[in-house]
Amino acid sequence: MESRIPQPRHIVIIGGGVIGITTAYYLTRHPSYNTAIHHITLLEATSIAAAASGKAGGLLGLWAYPTCLVPLSYRLHAELAAEHGGADRWGYRRLGCGQLAATVRKRKLADGPTKPRKRSSPGLIKQQDGQENKLQEKVDTDGQVEWQRLPKQDAKASALLHESVLPEDLDWINASLVREYAEMGLPGFTETAQVHPYLFTTSIAALARKGGTEIRVNAKVTNIGLNKSETAVSSVEYFDRVTGATQTLEGVTDVVVAAGPWTGRLWPKTKVEGLRAHSVVFAADVSPYAVFTDISLPNDWVPAHRAARGEKRKHRGNVDPEIYARPGGEVYACGEPDSIIPLPDTADEVECDESQCDDLISYIGTVSPVLGAASIAAKQACYLPRHMRFGKESAPLIGGTSVSGLWIASGHTCWGIQNGPATGKLMSEFIFDGEAKSADIAELDPRRFKV
């Protein structure tokens, strides 16, 4: 194979989330990287991990998607943790994972369990066609809506769940309420691990900076400049939010757009947009499990915060929060997505609807007395980056475009933390080797969508 002659490059990465940061890290670790002729600048509109990368659950799973990316990234997470002390620095560890169905009854009610929704496998709720992409809430005559599930498990992952019993050390769930428990537990195939997403992203950022990456925060990119024939990148313009000045980086050879849900605003052809999701963090030290829930509540039960305002419960039927225990005395939980508030200009302008967080806290408290009594460390919201085509959520975009030197790495939805390392490594290979060597991700090529 003919050797590639090293060429001077000025690589600009747009976005200080996990995708941009891991791209910077692996660029500085690539064998061809030469500080004498290669300059890497990362531009972030707010601060590192200010958006979803700082507010995600941090779940890692061999059962995640897309399958062309997952095995490589899961392995790289383990390698990063081993090399850099990830267990201590960012909470890397293996943990149990399962899905439960629980029925909560009021003592005064004498009738049987609430009728569960139809299931396609043990512990799995059967989704309607396109449910994960259509977030128009179905409102009944009483103003209640159905809970919308985050698209965390695809059909392949759900098929890997197998019937089991509630583990004895999963003692922070009220076992008397659990009707079914399905375990995600085939060693070597359905392994689950986790990291603390904020600590992971900021730690890798420090390593990327140490490797030679120049990181500029409060730098909001406003334009990607092209050459006169509009066939190649040439510059990047950004607004310095501290000084109020507009700056331009000239002589740019490569631009990696890893701006999460803001990717579509910078390069509309990507059709990457944002989907808001709320989460809470409990201050509680519990056994290491990630639990997907399906909770059936009494029809007339109303969370205390809504009852105090004379309101009804927001959701009818079942609710499905996800709960992940974390090291360091934390438990993370996420709720349903919504499209109520459009994506703001920057991550520090994201609006958090506290009532949605309070609903989530109340629902979880019905099945977990431990968490019901725990103090709340955080109520937060972020936007997940979704690549949308023909009204449906599609796989992420990773690779080159029709414009020379313009690269896209975005649209990872729920699995940005899980798939960050593989994306970063593959982007470094695209840029320095001209091709992806560590995995075949042809199906994620942005040019398939004429980007």
Coordinates of C-alpha atoms in Angstrom, one line a residue:
M1 CA 0.0 0.0 0.0
E2 CA 1.4 3.4 -1.0
S3 CA 2.3 5.4 2.1
R4 CA 0.5 8.7 2.7
I5 CA 2.8 11.7 2.7
P6 CA 2.1 13.7 5.9
Q7 CA 0.4 17.0 5.1
P8 CA -0.1 20.1 7.3
R9 CA -3.6 20.2 8.6
H10 CA -5.7 22.5 10.7
I11 CA -8.5 20.4 12.1
V12 CA -11.5 22.2 13.7
I13 CA -13.9 20.2 15.8
I14 CA -17.2 21.9 16.5
G15 CA -18.8 20.7 19.8
G16 CA -17.4 20.0 23.2
G17 CA -19.6 17.0 24.0
V18 CA -18.5 13.4 24.1
I19 CA -18.3 13.0 20.3
G20 CA -16.2 16.1 19.7
I21 CA -14.0 15.3 22.7
T22 CA -13.3 11.7 21.9
T23 CA -12.6 12.8 18.3
A24 CA -10.0 15.2 19.6
Y25 CA -8.5 12.6 21.9
Y26 CA -8.1 9.9 19.2
L27 CA -6.7 12.4 16.7
T28 CA -3.9 13.2 19.2
R29 CA -3.3 9.5 19.7
H30 CA -3.2 8.6 16.0
P31 CA 0.2 7.4 14.8
S32 CA 0.2 10.0 12.0
Y33 CA -0.4 12.9 14.4
N34 CA 2.5 15.3 14.4
T35 CA 2.3 18.5 16.5
A36 CA 4.8 20.2 14.1
I37 CA 2.4 20.1 11.2
H38 CA -1.0 19.3 12.7
H39 CA -3.1 21.7 14.7
I40 CA -6.4 20.7 16.3
T41 CA -8.9 23.4 17.6
L42 CA -12.1 22.4 19.4
L43 CA -14.8 25.1 19.6
E44 CA -17.6 24.8 22.2
A45 CA -20.4 27.3 22.5
T46 CA -20.7 27.0 26.2
S47 CA -18.5 24.6 28.3
I48 CA -17.3 21.1 28.0
A49 CA -20.1 18.5 28.5
A50 CA -22.7 21.3 29.1
A51 CA -25.4 19.6 27.1
A52 CA -26.5 15.9 26.9
S53 CA -22.9 14.6 27.5
G54 CA -23.1 16.1 31.0
K55 CA -26.7 15.1 31.8
A56 CA -27.0 11.6 30.2
G57 CA -27.3 8.4 32.1
G58 CA -23.9 7.0 31.0
L59 CA -25.1 3.5 30.3
L60 CA -22.9 1.3 28.2
G61 CA -24.2 -1.9 26.6
L62 CA -23.2 -4.5 24.1
W63 CA -26.9 -4.6 23.3
A64 CA -27.0 -1.0 22.3
Y65 CA -27.3 0.2 18.6
P66 CA -26.2 0.6 15.9
T67 CA -24.5 -2.8 15.9
C68 CA -21.8 -1.7 13.5
L69 CA -20.5 0.7 16.1
V70 CA -21.3 -0.8 19.5
P71 CA -18.8 -3.7 20.0
L72 CA -15.8 -1.4 19.1
S73 CA -17.0 1.3 21.4
Y74 CA -17.8 -1.0 24.3
R75 CA -14.2 -2.4 24.1
L76 CA -12.7 1.0 23.8
H77 CA -14.5 2.2 26.9
A78 CA -12.8 -0.7 28.8
E79 CA -9.4 0.1 27.3
L80 CA -9.7 3.8 28.2
A81 CA -10.7 2.9 31.8
A82 CA -7.8 0.5 32.1
E83 CA -5.3 3.0 30.7
H84 CA -6.4 6.1 32.5
G85 CA -7.9 4.8 35.8
G86 CA -11.5 5.2 34.7
A87 CA -12.9 3.3 37.7
D88 CA -11.7 6.1 39.9
R89 CA -11.8 9.1 37.5
W90 CA -15.1 8.6 35.9
G91 CA -16.9 5.7 37.6
Y92 CA -16.4 3.0 35.0
R93 CA -17.8 -0.3 36.2
R94 CA -19.9 -3.3 35.2
L95 CA -23.5 -3.5 36.5
G96 CA -26.6 -5.6 36.4
C97 CA -29.4 -4.7 34.0
G98 CA -33.0 -5.7 33.8
Q99 CA -36.5 -4.7 33.1
L100 CA -39.4 -5.0 35.6
A101 CA -43.1 -4.7 35.5
A102 CA -44.7 -3.5 38.8
T103 CA -48.3 -2.9 39.9
V104 CA -48.9 -0.3 42.6
R105 CA -52.2 -0.6 44.4
K106 CA -53.9 1.6 47.0
R107 CA -54.7 -0.3 50.1
K108 CA -58.4 0.7 49.9
L109 CA -58.7 -0.8 46.4
A110 CA -59.9 -4.4 46.5
D111 CA -59.8 -5.1 42.8
G112 CA -57.0 -7.0 41.0
P113 CA -54.0 -5.6 39.1
T114 CA -54.3 -3.0 36.5
K115 CA -54.5 -4.6 33.1
P116 CA -50.9 -4.4 31.6
R117 CA -50.2 -3.2 28.1
K118 CA -49.6 -5.9 25.5
R119 CA -46.1 -7.2 25.5
S120 CA -44.1 -8.7 22.7
S121 CA -41.6 -10.5 25.1
P122 CA -41.2 -10.9 28.8
G123 CA -40.8 -7.5 30.4
L124 CA -41.1 -5.6 27.1
I125 CA -43.8 -3.2 26.1
K126 CA -44.9 -3.6 22.5
Q127 CA -44.5 -0.3 20.8
Q128 CA -46.7 0.9 18.0
D129 CA -45.2 1.6 14.6
G130 CA -43.2 4.8 14.7
Q131 CA -44.0 5.4 18.3
E132 CA -40.5 6.4 19.2
N133 CA -40.6 9.1 16.5
K134 CA -44.1 10.5 16.9
L135 CA -44.2 12.5 20.0
Q136 CA -47.6 14.1 19.5
E137 CA -49.2 13.4 22.9
K138 CA -52.5 11.5 22.8
V139 CA -54.7 13.5 25.2
D140 CA -57.9 12.0 26.6
T141 CA -61.0 13.9 27.6
D142 CA -59.6 14.4 31.1
G143 CA -56.4 16.1 29.8
Q144 CA -54.2 13.1 30.5
V145 CA -51.6 11.8 28.1
E146 CA -49.8 8.5 27.5
W147 CA -46.2 8.2 28.6
Q148 CA -43.7 8.4 25.8
R149 CA -40.7 6.0 26.0
L150 CA -37.2 7.0 25.2
P151 CA -35.9 4.9 22.2
K152 CA -33.2 3.2 24.4
Q153 CA -33.9 -0.5 23.4
D154 CA -34.4 -1.5 19.8
A155 CA -36.2 -4.8 18.8
K156 CA -32.9 -6.8 18.8
A157 CA -32.0 -5.6 22.4
S158 CA -35.5 -6.4 23.7
A159 CA -35.3 -9.9 22.3
L160 CA -32.2 -10.5 24.4
L161 CA -34.2 -10.1 27.7
H162 CA -35.0 -13.3 29.4
E163 CA -37.3 -14.1 32.2
S164 CA -35.7 -14.2 35.6
V165 CA -36.4 -13.3 39.3
L166 CA -35.7 -10.0 40.9
P167 CA -32.1 -10.2 42.3
E168 CA -31.9 -10.3 46.1
D169 CA -29.5 -7.4 46.1
L170 CA -31.8 -5.2 44.1
D171 CA -33.2 -4.3 47.5
W172 CA -34.0 -0.7 46.7
I173 CA -37.1 -1.9 44.6
N174 CA -40.2 -3.0 46.5
A175 CA -40.2 -6.7 45.5
S176 CA -43.8 -7.1 46.6
L177 CA -45.0 -4.9 43.7
V178 CA -43.0 -6.7 40.9
R179 CA -45.0 -8.9 38.6
E180 CA -42.3 -9.7 36.1
Y181 CA -38.5 -9.3 35.9
A182 CA -36.5 -9.8 32.7
E183 CA -32.7 -9.9 32.9
M184 CA -30.3 -8.6 30.3
G185 CA -27.7 -11.1 31.1
L186 CA -25.9 -13.3 28.5
P187 CA -22.2 -12.9 29.4
G188 CA -20.1 -11.7 26.6
F189 CA -23.1 -10.7 24.5
T190 CA -25.4 -8.6 26.6
E191 CA -22.9 -7.1 29.1
T192 CA -23.8 -3.7 30.6
A193 CA -21.4 -1.2 32.1
Q194 CA -21.5 2.5 32.9
V195 CA -19.6 5.7 33.3
H196 CA -20.4 9.0 34.8
P197 CA -20.9 11.0 31.6
Y198 CA -19.8 14.4 32.8
L199 CA -16.7 13.0 34.5
F200 CA -15.9 10.8 31.5
T201 CA -16.2 13.7 29.0
T202 CA -14.3 16.2 31.0
S203 CA -11.5 13.7 31.8
I204 CA -11.0 12.8 28.1
A205 CA -11.1 16.5 27.3
A206 CA -8.2 17.0 29.7
L207 CA -6.3 14.2 28.0
A208 CA -7.0 15.6 24.6
R209 CA -5.8 19.0 25.7
K210 CA -2.6 17.4 27.1
G211 CA -2.1 15.7 23.7
G212 CA -2.1 19.0 21.9
T213 CA -5.7 20.0 21.3
E214 CA -6.5 23.7 21.7
I215 CA -10.0 23.9 23.4
R216 CA -11.9 27.2 23.2
V217 CA -15.1 27.5 25.2
N218 CA -17.8 30.1 24.9
A219 CA -17.0 30.0 21.2
K220 CA -20.3 29.7 19.2
V221 CA -19.7 28.7 15.6
T222 CA -21.7 30.9 13.2
N223 CA -20.4 29.8 9.8
I224 CA -18.4 27.1 8.1
G225 CA -16.5 28.8 5.2
L226 CA -15.9 27.1 1.9
N227 CA -13.5 27.9 -1.0
K228 CA -14.7 29.8 -4.0
S229 CA -16.0 26.7 -5.8
E230 CA -17.7 25.6 -2.6
T231 CA -16.0 22.2 -2.9
A232 CA -13.9 22.3 0.2
V233 CA -13.8 23.9 3.7
S234 CA -11.5 26.9 4.2
S235 CA -12.5 28.7 7.4
V236 CA -14.6 28.7 10.5
E237 CA -16.3 31.7 12.0
Y238 CA -17.3 31.9 15.6
F239 CA -18.7 34.4 18.1
D240 CA -16.7 34.8 21.3
R241 CA -19.4 35.0 23.9
V242 CA -17.0 36.5 26.5
T243 CA -15.6 39.4 24.4
G244 CA -18.6 39.8 22.0
A245 CA -16.2 39.7 19.1
T246 CA -16.5 37.6 15.9
Q247 CA -13.4 35.5 15.2
T248 CA -12.4 33.6 12.0
L249 CA -10.0 30.7 11.8
E250 CA -8.4 30.7 8.4
G251 CA -6.5 28.0 6.6
V252 CA -8.8 25.2 7.9
T253 CA -8.3 21.9 6.1
D254 CA -10.9 19.8 8.1
V255 CA -14.0 20.6 10.0
V256 CA -15.7 17.9 12.2
V257 CA -19.3 18.9 13.0
A258 CA -20.0 17.1 16.3
A259 CA -22.5 19.7 17.6
G260 CA -25.1 17.2 18.8
P261 CA -28.6 18.6 18.3
W262 CA -27.2 21.8 16.9
T263 CA -25.6 20.0 14.0
G264 CA -28.6 20.5 11.8
R265 CA -28.5 24.3 12.3
L266 CA -24.8 24.4 11.2
W267 CA -25.3 22.1 8.3
P268 CA -29.0 21.6 7.5
K269 CA -28.5 18.8 5.0
T270 CA -27.7 16.5 8.0
K271 CA -31.3 16.8 9.3
V272 CA -30.0 16.3 12.9
E273 CA -32.4 17.9 15.4
G274 CA -33.0 17.9 19.1
L275 CA -35.4 16.0 21.3
R276 CA -35.8 17.2 24.9
A277 CA -35.6 14.8 27.8
H278 CA -35.7 15.4 31.6
S279 CA -33.8 13.6 34.3
V280 CA -33.2 13.7 38.0
V281 CA -30.3 12.6 40.3
F282 CA -31.1 11.1 43.7
A283 CA -28.6 11.2 46.5
A284 CA -28.6 7.5 47.5
D285 CA -26.1 4.7 47.8
V286 CA -27.6 1.5 46.3
S287 CA -26.6 -1.7 44.6
P288 CA -25.3 -1.4 41.0
Y289 CA -28.2 -2.0 38.7
A290 CA -29.7 -0.3 35.6
V291 CA -33.5 -0.9 35.7
F292 CA -36.0 -0.3 33.0
T293 CA -39.5 -0.1 34.5
D294 CA -43.1 -0.5 33.5
I295 CA -45.2 0.8 36.4
S296 CA -49.0 0.4 36.6
L297 CA -50.5 3.0 39.0
P298 CA -53.9 3.3 40.6
N299 CA -56.2 5.3 38.3
D300 CA -57.1 7.8 41.0
W301 CA -53.6 8.3 42.4
V302 CA -52.2 11.8 42.0
P303 CA -48.6 12.9 42.8
A304 CA -48.5 15.2 45.8
H305 CA -47.1 18.2 43.9
R306 CA -50.0 18.1 41.5
A307 CA -52.6 17.3 44.1
A308 CA -51.4 20.4 46.0
R309 CA -52.3 22.5 42.9
G310 CA -55.6 20.8 42.4
E311 CA -54.4 19.0 39.3
K312 CA -54.9 15.5 38.0
R313 CA -52.1 13.1 37.2
K314 CA -50.5 14.0 33.9
H315 CA -50.2 10.5 32.6
R316 CA -52.9 7.8 32.2
G317 CA -52.0 4.2 32.1
N318 CA -48.4 2.9 32.8
V319 CA -45.2 5.0 33.2
D320 CA -41.8 3.8 32.3
P321 CA -38.9 5.7 33.9
E322 CA -35.3 4.3 33.6
I323 CA -33.2 4.2 36.8
Y324 CA -29.4 3.7 36.9
A325 CA -27.4 3.4 40.1
R326 CA -24.1 5.2 40.0
P327 CA -20.9 5.0 42.1
G328 CA -20.4 7.8 44.7
G329 CA -23.9 7.7 46.2
E330 CA -25.9 8.7 43.2
V331 CA -28.9 7.3 41.3
Y332 CA -29.8 8.7 37.9
A333 CA -33.3 8.5 36.5
C334 CA -34.7 9.7 33.2
G335 CA -38.2 10.3 32.0
E336 CA -40.1 10.7 28.8
P337 CA -39.0 12.9 25.8
D338 CA -41.0 15.9 24.6
S339 CA -41.1 18.3 21.7
I340 CA -42.8 21.2 23.6
I341 CA -39.9 23.6 23.7
P342 CA -37.8 24.1 20.6
L343 CA -34.0 23.7 20.8
P344 CA -32.4 26.9 22.1
D345 CA -29.3 28.6 20.6
T346 CA -27.0 27.2 23.3
A347 CA -26.9 24.5 26.0
D348 CA -26.9 27.0 28.8
E349 CA -30.4 28.2 27.6
V350 CA -32.1 24.8 27.9
E351 CA -35.3 25.1 29.9
C352 CA -36.0 22.5 32.5
D353 CA -39.7 21.8 33.3
E354 CA -39.6 21.1 37.0
S355 CA -43.0 19.6 37.1
Q356 CA -41.8 16.9 34.7
C357 CA -38.9 16.1 37.1
D358 CA -41.3 16.1 40.0
D359 CA -43.6 13.6 38.2
L360 CA -40.6 11.4 37.6
I361 CA -39.6 11.5 41.3
S362 CA -43.1 10.7 42.4
Y363 CA -43.5 7.7 40.0
I364 CA -40.2 6.2 41.1
G365 CA -41.1 6.7 44.7
T366 CA -44.1 4.4 44.3
V367 CA -41.8 1.4 43.6
S368 CA -38.7 2.4 45.5
P369 CA -39.1 3.5 49.1
V370 CA -35.4 4.1 49.3
L371 CA -35.4 6.6 46.4
G372 CA -38.7 8.0 47.6
A373 CA -37.0 9.1 50.8
A374 CA -33.8 10.3 49.1
S375 CA -32.9 13.9 48.6
I376 CA -32.7 15.2 45.1
A377 CA -29.2 16.3 43.9
A378 CA -30.3 17.6 40.5
K379 CA -33.3 18.3 38.2
Q380 CA -32.2 18.8 34.6
A381 CA -33.0 18.6 30.9
C382 CA -31.1 18.2 27.7
Y383 CA -31.7 17.6 24.0
L384 CA -30.8 14.3 22.4
P385 CA -29.4 14.6 18.8
R386 CA -31.6 12.7 16.4
H387 CA -31.0 12.1 12.7
M388 CA -34.4 12.3 11.1
R389 CA -35.4 11.0 7.7
F390 CA -38.9 11.0 6.3
G391 CA -40.3 11.6 9.8
K392 CA -38.4 8.6 11.3
E393 CA -35.4 8.4 13.5
S394 CA -32.4 7.1 11.6
A395 CA -28.9 5.9 12.5
P396 CA -26.1 8.4 13.3
L397 CA -24.1 10.1 10.6
I398 CA -20.4 9.4 10.8
G399 CA -17.9 10.2 8.0
G400 CA -17.2 12.5 5.1
T401 CA -19.6 14.6 3.0
S402 CA -19.8 15.9 -0.6
V403 CA -17.6 18.8 0.6
S404 CA -13.9 18.0 0.9
G405 CA -12.7 18.3 4.4
L406 CA -16.2 18.5 6.0
W407 CA -16.9 15.6 8.3
I408 CA -20.1 14.8 10.3
A409 CA -20.2 12.9 13.6
S410 CA -23.7 13.4 15.1
G411 CA -27.2 11.9 15.6
H412 CA -26.4 9.3 18.3
T413 CA -29.7 9.9 20.2
C414 CA -29.6 7.9 23.5
W415 CA -26.2 6.2 22.9
G416 CA -23.8 9.1 22.5
I417 CA -21.8 8.2 25.6
Q418 CA -21.7 4.5 24.7
N419 CA -20.7 5.1 21.1
G420 CA -18.4 8.1 21.7
P421 CA -15.1 6.3 21.7
A422 CA -15.7 4.4 18.6
T423 CA -16.9 7.5 16.8
G424 CA -13.8 9.4 17.8
K425 CA -11.4 6.7 16.8
L426 CA -13.1 6.2 13.4
M427 CA -13.1 9.9 12.8
S428 CA -9.3 10.0 13.4
E429 CA -8.9 7.2 10.9
F430 CA -11.0 9.0 8.3
I431 CA -8.9 12.1 8.6
F432 CA -5.5 10.6 8.9
D433 CA -5.9 7.3 7.0
G434 CA -8.5 8.2 4.5
E435 CA -10.8 5.4 5.6
A436 CA -12.3 3.7 8.6
K437 CA -10.1 0.8 9.6
S438 CA -11.5 -0.3 13.0
A439 CA -15.0 -1.0 11.9
D440 CA -17.2 -1.2 8.8
I441 CA -19.6 1.7 9.2
A442 CA -20.5 2.2 5.5
E443 CA -24.2 2.3 6.5
L444 CA -23.5 5.5 8.6
D445 CA -21.9 7.4 5.7
P446 CA -23.5 10.9 5.4
R447 CA -23.1 10.7 1.6
R448 CA -25.8 8.0 1.5
F449 CA -28.2 10.8 2.4
K450 CA -26.6 13.4 0.0
V451 CA -25.0 15.3 2.9

